[in-house]
Amino acid sequence: CVKKDEYLNNDTKSATAVPASTLFSYAEKQLSDVLATSAYNVNIFRLTAQQWTETTAISESDYDLKLRNVPDGFWNAIYVNVLRNLYEADKLTQADATLSAAQKSNQLAQINILEVYAYAVLVNTFGNIPYTQAVDYTNTTPKYDDASQIYDSLLSRLDDALSKLNTTAPGFNTADLLFNGVNEISSWKKFGNTVKLKVGITLADVEPAKSKLAVEAAAPNALQSNADNVSFNYLTTTPNTNPLWVDQVQGHLIDYVAGATLVDLLNSLNDPRRPAYYTAIDTNANPQSSDVLVYKGGAIGKVNTYNKFSTFSNTIAQPNLPSLLADYSEVEFDLAEAIERGFNVGGTAQQHYINAITASITYWGGSATDISTYLANPKVAYATATGSYKLKIGTQKYISLYNRGYEAWTEIRRLGLVLPLPPNQTSYLNRFTYPITEQNVNQANYSQAAAAIGGDNIATKLFWDKN
Amino acid sequence: QQQVIHGNVSDQEGDLPGVSVKIKNTSKGTITDGKGDYAIKAANGKTLVFSFVGYNSQEIAVNQSTINVTLTHNANKLGEVVVVALGLSRNKSELPYSAQTLTGAEVNSNRNTNLLGELSGKIAGAQIKQANDIGGSTNIVLRGPKSLSGSNQPLFVVDGVPIDNSSELELGGMSNVTQNQRNGKGGYDYGSPGADINPDDVASVTVLKGAASTALYGSRAANGAIIITTKKGNKGLNVVLNTGVLFGSVDKSTFAQYQKEYGAGYGPYYDPNTPGSHFDYTDILGDGTKQLVVPTYDDASYGQKFDPNLLVYDWRSLDPTSPYYHKQTPWVAAKNDPSTFFNHPYTLNNSLFIDGGTDKGNYKIGYTRSDDYGILPNSSIGKNLFNFGGSYRLTDKLTVQASVNYTQTAGKGRGGTGFGGQNGEPMNILQNFREFWQVNVDVQDLKDAYFRTNSNDNWNVKSPTDLSSAYWDNPYFVQYQNYETDERDRYFGNVSLDYKLFNWLDIVGRASEDYYNEFQEQRINVGSVVTPSSYYRLNRTYKENNYDLLLNFNKAITSDISFKGVLGLNARRQNINSISASTNGGLVIPGLFALSNSVNPIDYPIEEVDQKVVTGVFGGVTFGYKDFLFLDGTLRRDQSTTLPDKNNTYYYPSVAGSFVFSSLLKDYTWLSNGKVKLNYAEVGNDAPSHSINEVYDKAANFGSEPLYYVSTVRNNADLKPERTKSFETGLEASFLKNRIGFDFTYYKNNTINQILPVSVSTATGYDGLYVNSGNVQNKGVEVTVTGNPLKTDDFSWNINVNFAKNTNKVLSLYNGVNNYQLAAYKGGVTTNATVGEPYGTLRGTDFIYKNGQKEVDATGHYLFTSNSNNDIGNTNPDWTGGVYNAFRYKNFTLSFLVDFSHGGSIYDVDMVFGLWTGLYPETAGLNDLGNPKRNPLSQGGGVILPGVYANGAPNTTRIDASQNQSAYGYQTAPNKAFVYDASYIKLREAAFTYSVPASFVQKIGAVKAIDVSLNGRNLWIIHKNIPYADPEDGLGAGSAYQGVQLGSYPNVRRYGFNLKFTF
């Protein structure tokens, strides 16, 4: 008796169709955000890498992931904010009849490289994860895939994507917030090869042949200098500022101080990057202007008084601090390692090692003198530094990955660095436990995955972790 | 022989319209018109029965042509005529389903400003919780939670007009605000719009709990209905003036108590050069020596033992404006703990009602002004309520009726809920007091500090050289600078025409509107711990129109068979429109709360438009056979725009019967009334707006690049209507001239195909999916016993006992899903709906048990599970009830209500952290050896946790209790350790009324009556098991918010007096 008013149910203030590029831009920003943030309910890797440690609420430094449901926060950010939107961008791009074949192929490749990047982060954090059945609302209880099989798939997707990049056509152009349309596709080639290099080298201890193949293919095409660094360039005004600035500077938090592990290491090497990493403090109980300022870190997993330790430097406390997704320094470290592993990537381990350190110190504002002095330090010089190649390269890589907590944590595990344990722990944090929500809403698959990886606890090592 | 009998029915105050006049033992009857007059055909020797809600019914034998009747109030006895769905009235004795009616006096004895809260404890099977904060929302659940998605609120109907009572949080389904507050994060409780109903204007409240009783309302009454009838005008001119005041005080048993032995700090490690130090040694005076400085930046009380001979520099000595600046003070516990932060709340409530009438019509006009001042400083809610209603008989056949209600509400300084400081709301002061506090800080010093400078002079500063807030602000600063304000202007009313086409057919046309306009503002001033400073505003309009056309039939088929019927059409249009915006990056000028005062250009405002049209066609019939058998049937068809075309039409039928066996047992004079009822109904429900079509959400542009993202809840174009199937049966009887009676009901409801956003593995890329899900079953019993054990001319005693037990079970969920996570809290605790379990189970980590004892490891610490999906509690009570007693002696009446709830669990986050930070007395005092617990183990300190070792032997290992994380609170025990039993027994209400004798009143002149009453509410929690908190307080309205406490508000005892003058 009343005519149909179905239009009434339309959400007249929301878009029902959007360009794929807007979703891609969003996913890029979300991926950068989740890796850059220091929000302790999402990203606590600066703490697990012991670059920082906590003051009074020390749960995360003590590997307590439950208080703030950290695994849930990190997992959701990548599946929901990043991957969901990349899948949608992929779908819309494929359906877009107005694109040239070359541009479409470039865009799909860009999407795929970012998806691989995101999945690699998830695998390296949790181990087995939903992959083949993931990001599909029709399957509300996705099964978990074997991590090493996911790695195989990631590598082949990378090869496929790289083969589809065509430098004569644009991709997402200025909607690509990583390169803003400048040398776009050639930059993506380098980025994609760098991702492949990273994924490849991660397999080195567990599947050396696959690793060798991937690393050797990717090495010549990866980043060539700091100018090639891949970073998300935040803006100076909210809400597009670096999340670290939002949390720590705008938020005036006093929850974190420098971690003694990294600070002590830097001090022992007289590292020129210290002023770029941390604030120097006066430890004299009765401060005098003549006092020498020092770098001092708080004990890991113990209560620390905020005022008595160094904290993050003004260099990283900038709203528009770019957030690195890949840099030249890590490429060179990977190449040094590849040489030591007998892979054919050209050059010597020592030269790549020097290149890597040089790139890092340069990036952090060090001078040529700083670099030469540092490299001359027998504790630094490749020939004289102590330990295995893994330890030598690992230590310097660990230093260079400051403020890239997730990457540092991954390299600590991958290269077998031994960090001090928090007082209440008997194992390093080798992985995140699965989200509590998964225990409640995807229980059967969760239980299967937990059993498959050897138990859902922080001590379980990932499949590539043979240290 | 038949004759026409005329007459008038009145009470002490004047004419009574709407009174049922029936010929006893038949189904024939009429009702009195607008001036209380009636006419009925009856034979001599028959008996007329006059009955009306809230009055004693009267029976008068027909022996003359004019019978005038004066009915007397019976405040303590259920009325005999009840108003049921669509404003139809039914004789209670024949009603085939449960309906419980309260009179206006019963729900307004306290003259509390929120009508809904007053229902608590008075309705069998109703769980009614009003948040303790000023103006806090009221959550009402009838017969257990049926909806998995949170809102289980019944429909509210005032004089036939549906009134929105959704708290803001529930509008728009899974909005961010909802999810945040549900998960224990911050937000304000803006109260329930149902509080706009004027309690002084209420004549009666009828609660319809089952679907059979509400089926005619269609979709929206699946959770039951609360039918409110307002007062009607009487003949002549009547004026009633009420003036009341209520005072309040915080019930100390529901607020934190603090240990008074140890002060600020987390443990003995502040000065690296001084082992065991609880203080900083810093030169704050600049004299080259070190001073003993309290660690102001730490928000805990695991510090130095108090010692009046120890002189220290505390936060006051760092504040240049303080008289203690750079002065030492003794190290002692605060004289004024946070309980002294609370104001004594009070309420002023004055109303004037005027009504009158003539032969042709009647009117009433009322005005109420109420002012509530809450326990938080600078918090208040002021209301103006205007009520107008009138009816006029244009011709013998045509009556026009209209009512308009207008309510203005202005709130300020409402308290935050949950974990504040995250979404533009300030930190939650109650969380500060209950979880993170230094017991050496004197609240009155904070008050002095704030009022000295009107700035955030604070106890919790970062360091002697950085006086900005570390984690918490001065609570006075929060209340005076970061307060919210809100305004709501609302009108609702209706116009109806009633045309009596034949004496057996009435046609009623009615148009109604419920409209409100809300304006909410939130502020964070410059200088707060929450940064950046901000200003947020929201404007929302809500509008609902209903157009009804009703045909009412009333015709006897034979002398034995009566027939009543209704045919109707209903068109409902709902429109919700809102816009909100906030500053970006902070405020430029402190204290200027305007969008233009934004540091960076503001982000896009958020606009929402929800529209909905539901059209319904319905019909109902009632047959009566003689006066003992009644059969009801209804059928309604609704069509809603929120469902997909293919599924947008749905039907719901109901059938109900009653057998009034007492009518056949008239010889048994001890049996006054007896009835068996039986009914079955199905009701449907539509979907929330915008849950069908996929949309993209907008994020802020990045530079000039636009950003969109896929909405995090997946909509569903295949939704079907929800369905609730409801079965009810019961027995009612009363004896000895109604001196004693009972009403027993058994019910079973199954809600299937519920439309809800199920939480799924987020590996799907979504937080939730809209699906038709599950089958939730509620079954239970309700028992009401009424008694009038003593009754003489001077003295009477009435008692009313109600009891209800509901068992809730989730029978199935969405395809393949066996658990639906409703909310997640800190520490990994979740509330869930699990197949085979009750709705609202708590999951988390549990102890590991050995022979039923808690197991400890070799170091004497508790072991607990690594998984967080152990069942650790159930948020539903086992049973609830209330006992109401009223004693009258001459002009004095004393009444009181005790209500109780047994079982149910609460996860208390306040204890999780309050114990962790050493605030509560449990964390201090002496141990089993008689030594201070907090002494080092080497000095005989420490505690032995009750438990056993792996071998079953009792734990004998003493563990350190000297600092944070050592023996108490978070991390020392699993989540289960902080789950408490929610049972309570409360003295809910007491009232003492004195009616000044007429002989005295008459001397005054114009006044007809004066009533003086003393009353109290929430007076005494006789029993509870949760420490330092009110077991009824939750996170806010909505079932999913129950069962967890975080920054909970204390119970407020209310007591006051009221003077009522009748002119």
mmCIF file of N, CA and C in Angstrom, chain B residues 153-202:
data_model
loop_
_atom_site.group_PDB
_atom_site.id
_atom_site.type_symbol
_atom_site.label_atom_id
_atom_site.label_comp_id
_atom_site.label_asym_id
_atom_site.label_seq_id
_atom_site.Cartn_x
_atom_site.Cartn_y
_atom_site.Cartn_z
ATOM 1 N N GLN B 153 16.733 -3.443 24.253
ATOM 2 C CA GLN B 153 15.782 -2.519 24.835
ATOM 3 C C GLN B 153 14.369 -2.798 24.315
ATOM 4 N N PRO B 154 13.395 -2.748 25.225
ATOM 5 C CA PRO B 154 12.019 -2.850 24.763
ATOM 6 C C PRO B 154 11.583 -1.559 24.064
ATOM 7 N N LEU B 155 10.444 -1.655 23.424
ATOM 8 C CA LEU B 155 9.856 -0.471 22.789
ATOM 9 C C LEU B 155 9.170 0.385 23.853
ATOM 10 N N PHE B 156 9.355 1.677 23.756
ATOM 11 C CA PHE B 156 8.663 2.587 24.664
ATOM 12 C C PHE B 156 7.550 3.289 23.925
ATOM 13 N N VAL B 157 6.380 3.287 24.533
ATOM 14 C CA VAL B 157 5.229 3.902 23.887
ATOM 15 C C VAL B 157 4.568 4.829 24.896
ATOM 16 N N VAL B 158 4.420 6.082 24.535
ATOM 17 C CA VAL B 158 3.745 7.024 25.412
ATOM 18 C C VAL B 158 2.458 7.462 24.726
ATOM 19 N N ASP B 159 1.335 7.143 25.335
ATOM 20 C CA ASP B 159 0.026 7.465 24.764
ATOM 21 C C ASP B 159 -0.054 7.076 23.293
ATOM 22 N N GLY B 160 0.465 5.911 22.996
ATOM 23 C CA GLY B 160 0.380 5.431 21.628
ATOM 24 C C GLY B 160 1.523 5.866 20.730
ATOM 25 N N VAL B 161 2.421 6.717 21.238
ATOM 26 C CA VAL B 161 3.516 7.205 20.400
ATOM 27 C C VAL B 161 4.806 6.462 20.763
ATOM 28 N N PRO B 162 5.380 5.773 19.826
ATOM 29 C CA PRO B 162 6.663 5.128 20.114
ATOM 30 C C PRO B 162 7.737 6.188 20.364
ATOM 31 N N ILE B 163 8.508 5.980 21.430
ATOM 32 C CA ILE B 163 9.519 6.947 21.830
ATOM 33 C C ILE B 163 10.886 6.281 21.719
ATOM 34 N N ASP B 164 11.774 6.973 21.125
ATOM 35 C CA ASP B 164 13.119 6.412 20.970
ATOM 36 C C ASP B 164 13.820 6.380 22.317
ATOM 37 N N ASN B 165 14.323 5.206 22.692
ATOM 38 C CA ASN B 165 15.129 5.124 23.911
ATOM 39 C C ASN B 165 16.490 4.515 23.628
ATOM 40 N N SER B 166 16.870 4.469 22.371
ATOM 41 C CA SER B 166 18.191 3.920 22.084
ATOM 42 C C SER B 166 19.187 4.918 22.646
ATOM 43 N N SER B 167 20.161 4.419 23.383
ATOM 44 C CA SER B 167 21.192 5.354 23.763
ATOM 45 C C SER B 167 21.965 5.608 22.491
ATOM 46 N N GLU B 168 22.568 6.731 22.416
ATOM 47 C CA GLU B 168 23.233 7.175 21.201
ATOM 48 C C GLU B 168 24.147 6.102 20.618
ATOM 49 N N LEU B 169 24.758 5.369 21.547
ATOM 50 C CA LEU B 169 25.760 4.399 21.145
ATOM 51 C C LEU B 169 25.219 3.321 20.244
ATOM 52 N N GLU B 170 23.937 3.060 20.380
ATOM 53 C CA GLU B 170 23.430 1.923 19.629
ATOM 54 C C GLU B 170 22.951 2.295 18.241
ATOM 55 N N LEU B 171 22.789 3.568 17.990
ATOM 56 C CA LEU B 171 22.359 3.965 16.661
ATOM 57 C C LEU B 171 23.474 3.668 15.677
ATOM 58 N N GLY B 172 23.089 3.240 14.520
ATOM 59 C CA GLY B 172 24.098 3.032 13.485
ATOM 60 C C GLY B 172 24.900 1.764 13.684
ATOM 61 N N GLY B 173 24.356 0.832 14.444
ATOM 62 C CA GLY B 173 25.004 -0.469 14.534
ATOM 63 C C GLY B 173 26.404 -0.395 15.094
ATOM 64 N N MET B 174 27.347 -0.919 14.349
ATOM 65 C CA MET B 174 28.691 -1.078 14.874
ATOM 66 C C MET B 174 29.529 0.166 14.615
ATOM 67 N N SER B 175 29.081 1.285 15.083
ATOM 68 C CA SER B 175 29.879 2.484 14.874
ATOM 69 C C SER B 175 31.116 2.418 15.757
ATOM 70 N N ASN B 176 32.053 3.286 15.506
ATOM 71 C CA ASN B 176 33.273 3.272 16.292
ATOM 72 C C ASN B 176 33.009 3.554 17.750
ATOM 73 N N VAL B 177 32.097 4.467 18.001
ATOM 74 C CA VAL B 177 31.814 4.818 19.385
ATOM 75 C C VAL B 177 31.307 3.584 20.124
ATOM 76 N N THR B 178 30.378 2.899 19.489
ATOM 77 C CA THR B 178 29.825 1.705 20.110
ATOM 78 C C THR B 178 30.930 0.722 20.441
ATOM 79 N N GLN B 179 31.727 0.416 19.436
ATOM 80 C CA GLN B 179 32.745 -0.598 19.627
ATOM 81 C C GLN B 179 33.752 -0.163 20.680
ATOM 82 N N ASN B 180 34.112 1.096 20.649
ATOM 83 C CA ASN B 180 35.078 1.568 21.622
ATOM 84 C C ASN B 180 34.557 1.409 23.035
ATOM 85 N N GLN B 181 33.331 1.893 23.259
ATOM 86 C CA GLN B 181 32.825 1.842 24.630
ATOM 87 C C GLN B 181 32.536 0.410 25.049
ATOM 88 N N ARG B 182 32.066 -0.365 24.097
ATOM 89 C CA ARG B 182 31.800 -1.760 24.392
ATOM 90 C C ARG B 182 33.076 -2.464 24.832
ATOM 91 N N ASN B 183 34.179 -2.082 24.235
ATOM 92 C CA ASN B 183 35.442 -2.722 24.560
ATOM 93 C C ASN B 183 36.165 -2.024 25.697
ATOM 94 N N GLY B 184 35.427 -1.202 26.428
ATOM 95 C CA GLY B 184 36.000 -0.615 27.630
ATOM 96 C C GLY B 184 36.800 0.641 27.370
ATOM 97 N N LYS B 185 36.757 1.137 26.143
ATOM 98 C CA LYS B 185 37.463 2.377 25.895
ATOM 99 C C LYS B 185 36.569 3.559 26.253
ATOM 100 N N GLY B 186 37.114 4.749 26.079
ATOM 101 C CA GLY B 186 36.436 5.908 26.623
ATOM 102 C C GLY B 186 35.231 6.379 25.842
ATOM 103 N N GLY B 187 34.532 7.320 26.456
ATOM 104 C CA GLY B 187 33.363 7.923 25.840
ATOM 105 C C GLY B 187 32.471 8.446 26.940
ATOM 106 N N TYR B 188 31.504 9.236 26.572
ATOM 107 C CA TYR B 188 30.555 9.731 27.560
ATOM 108 C C TYR B 188 29.282 8.912 27.502
ATOM 109 N N ASP B 189 28.621 8.874 28.623
ATOM 110 C CA ASP B 189 27.298 8.278 28.657
ATOM 111 C C ASP B 189 26.296 9.429 28.640
ATOM 112 N N TYR B 190 25.703 9.638 27.495
ATOM 113 C CA TYR B 190 24.765 10.758 27.349
ATOM 114 C C TYR B 190 23.353 10.405 27.804
ATOM 115 N N GLY B 191 23.201 9.246 28.372
ATOM 116 C CA GLY B 191 21.895 8.898 28.909
ATOM 117 C C GLY B 191 20.955 8.385 27.838
ATOM 118 N N SER B 192 19.796 7.946 28.290
ATOM 119 C CA SER B 192 18.815 7.395 27.367
ATOM 120 C C SER B 192 17.757 8.448 27.101
ATOM 121 N N PRO B 193 17.378 8.594 25.855
ATOM 122 C CA PRO B 193 16.336 9.586 25.557
ATOM 123 C C PRO B 193 15.021 9.306 26.278
ATOM 124 N N GLY B 194 14.815 8.082 26.752
ATOM 125 C CA GLY B 194 13.598 7.775 27.500
ATOM 126 C C GLY B 194 13.459 8.625 28.753
ATOM 127 N N ALA B 195 14.565 9.216 29.198
ATOM 128 C CA ALA B 195 14.514 10.077 30.375
ATOM 129 C C ALA B 195 13.774 11.377 30.090
ATOM 130 N N ASP B 196 13.364 11.596 28.850
ATOM 131 C CA ASP B 196 12.604 12.810 28.532
ATOM 132 C C ASP B 196 11.129 12.705 28.918
ATOM 133 N N ILE B 197 10.725 11.540 29.380
ATOM 134 C CA ILE B 197 9.334 11.383 29.795
ATOM 135 C C ILE B 197 9.177 11.973 31.195
ATOM 136 N N ASN B 198 8.153 12.769 31.379
ATOM 137 C CA ASN B 198 7.962 13.437 32.669
ATOM 138 C C ASN B 198 7.310 12.483 33.668
ATOM 139 N N PRO B 199 8.017 12.096 34.721
ATOM 140 C CA PRO B 199 7.433 11.144 35.678
ATOM 141 C C PRO B 199 6.165 11.690 36.337
ATOM 142 N N ASP B 200 6.078 13.014 36.476
ATOM 143 C CA ASP B 200 4.902 13.598 37.114
ATOM 144 C C ASP B 200 3.651 13.473 36.257
ATOM 145 N N ASP B 201 3.861 13.171 34.994
ATOM 146 C CA ASP B 201 2.726 13.124 34.079
ATOM 147 C C ASP B 201 2.236 11.702 33.859
ATOM 148 N N VAL B 202 2.858 10.754 34.539
ATOM 149 C CA VAL B 202 2.546 9.359 34.242
ATOM 150 C C VAL B 202 1.369 8.878 35.083
#
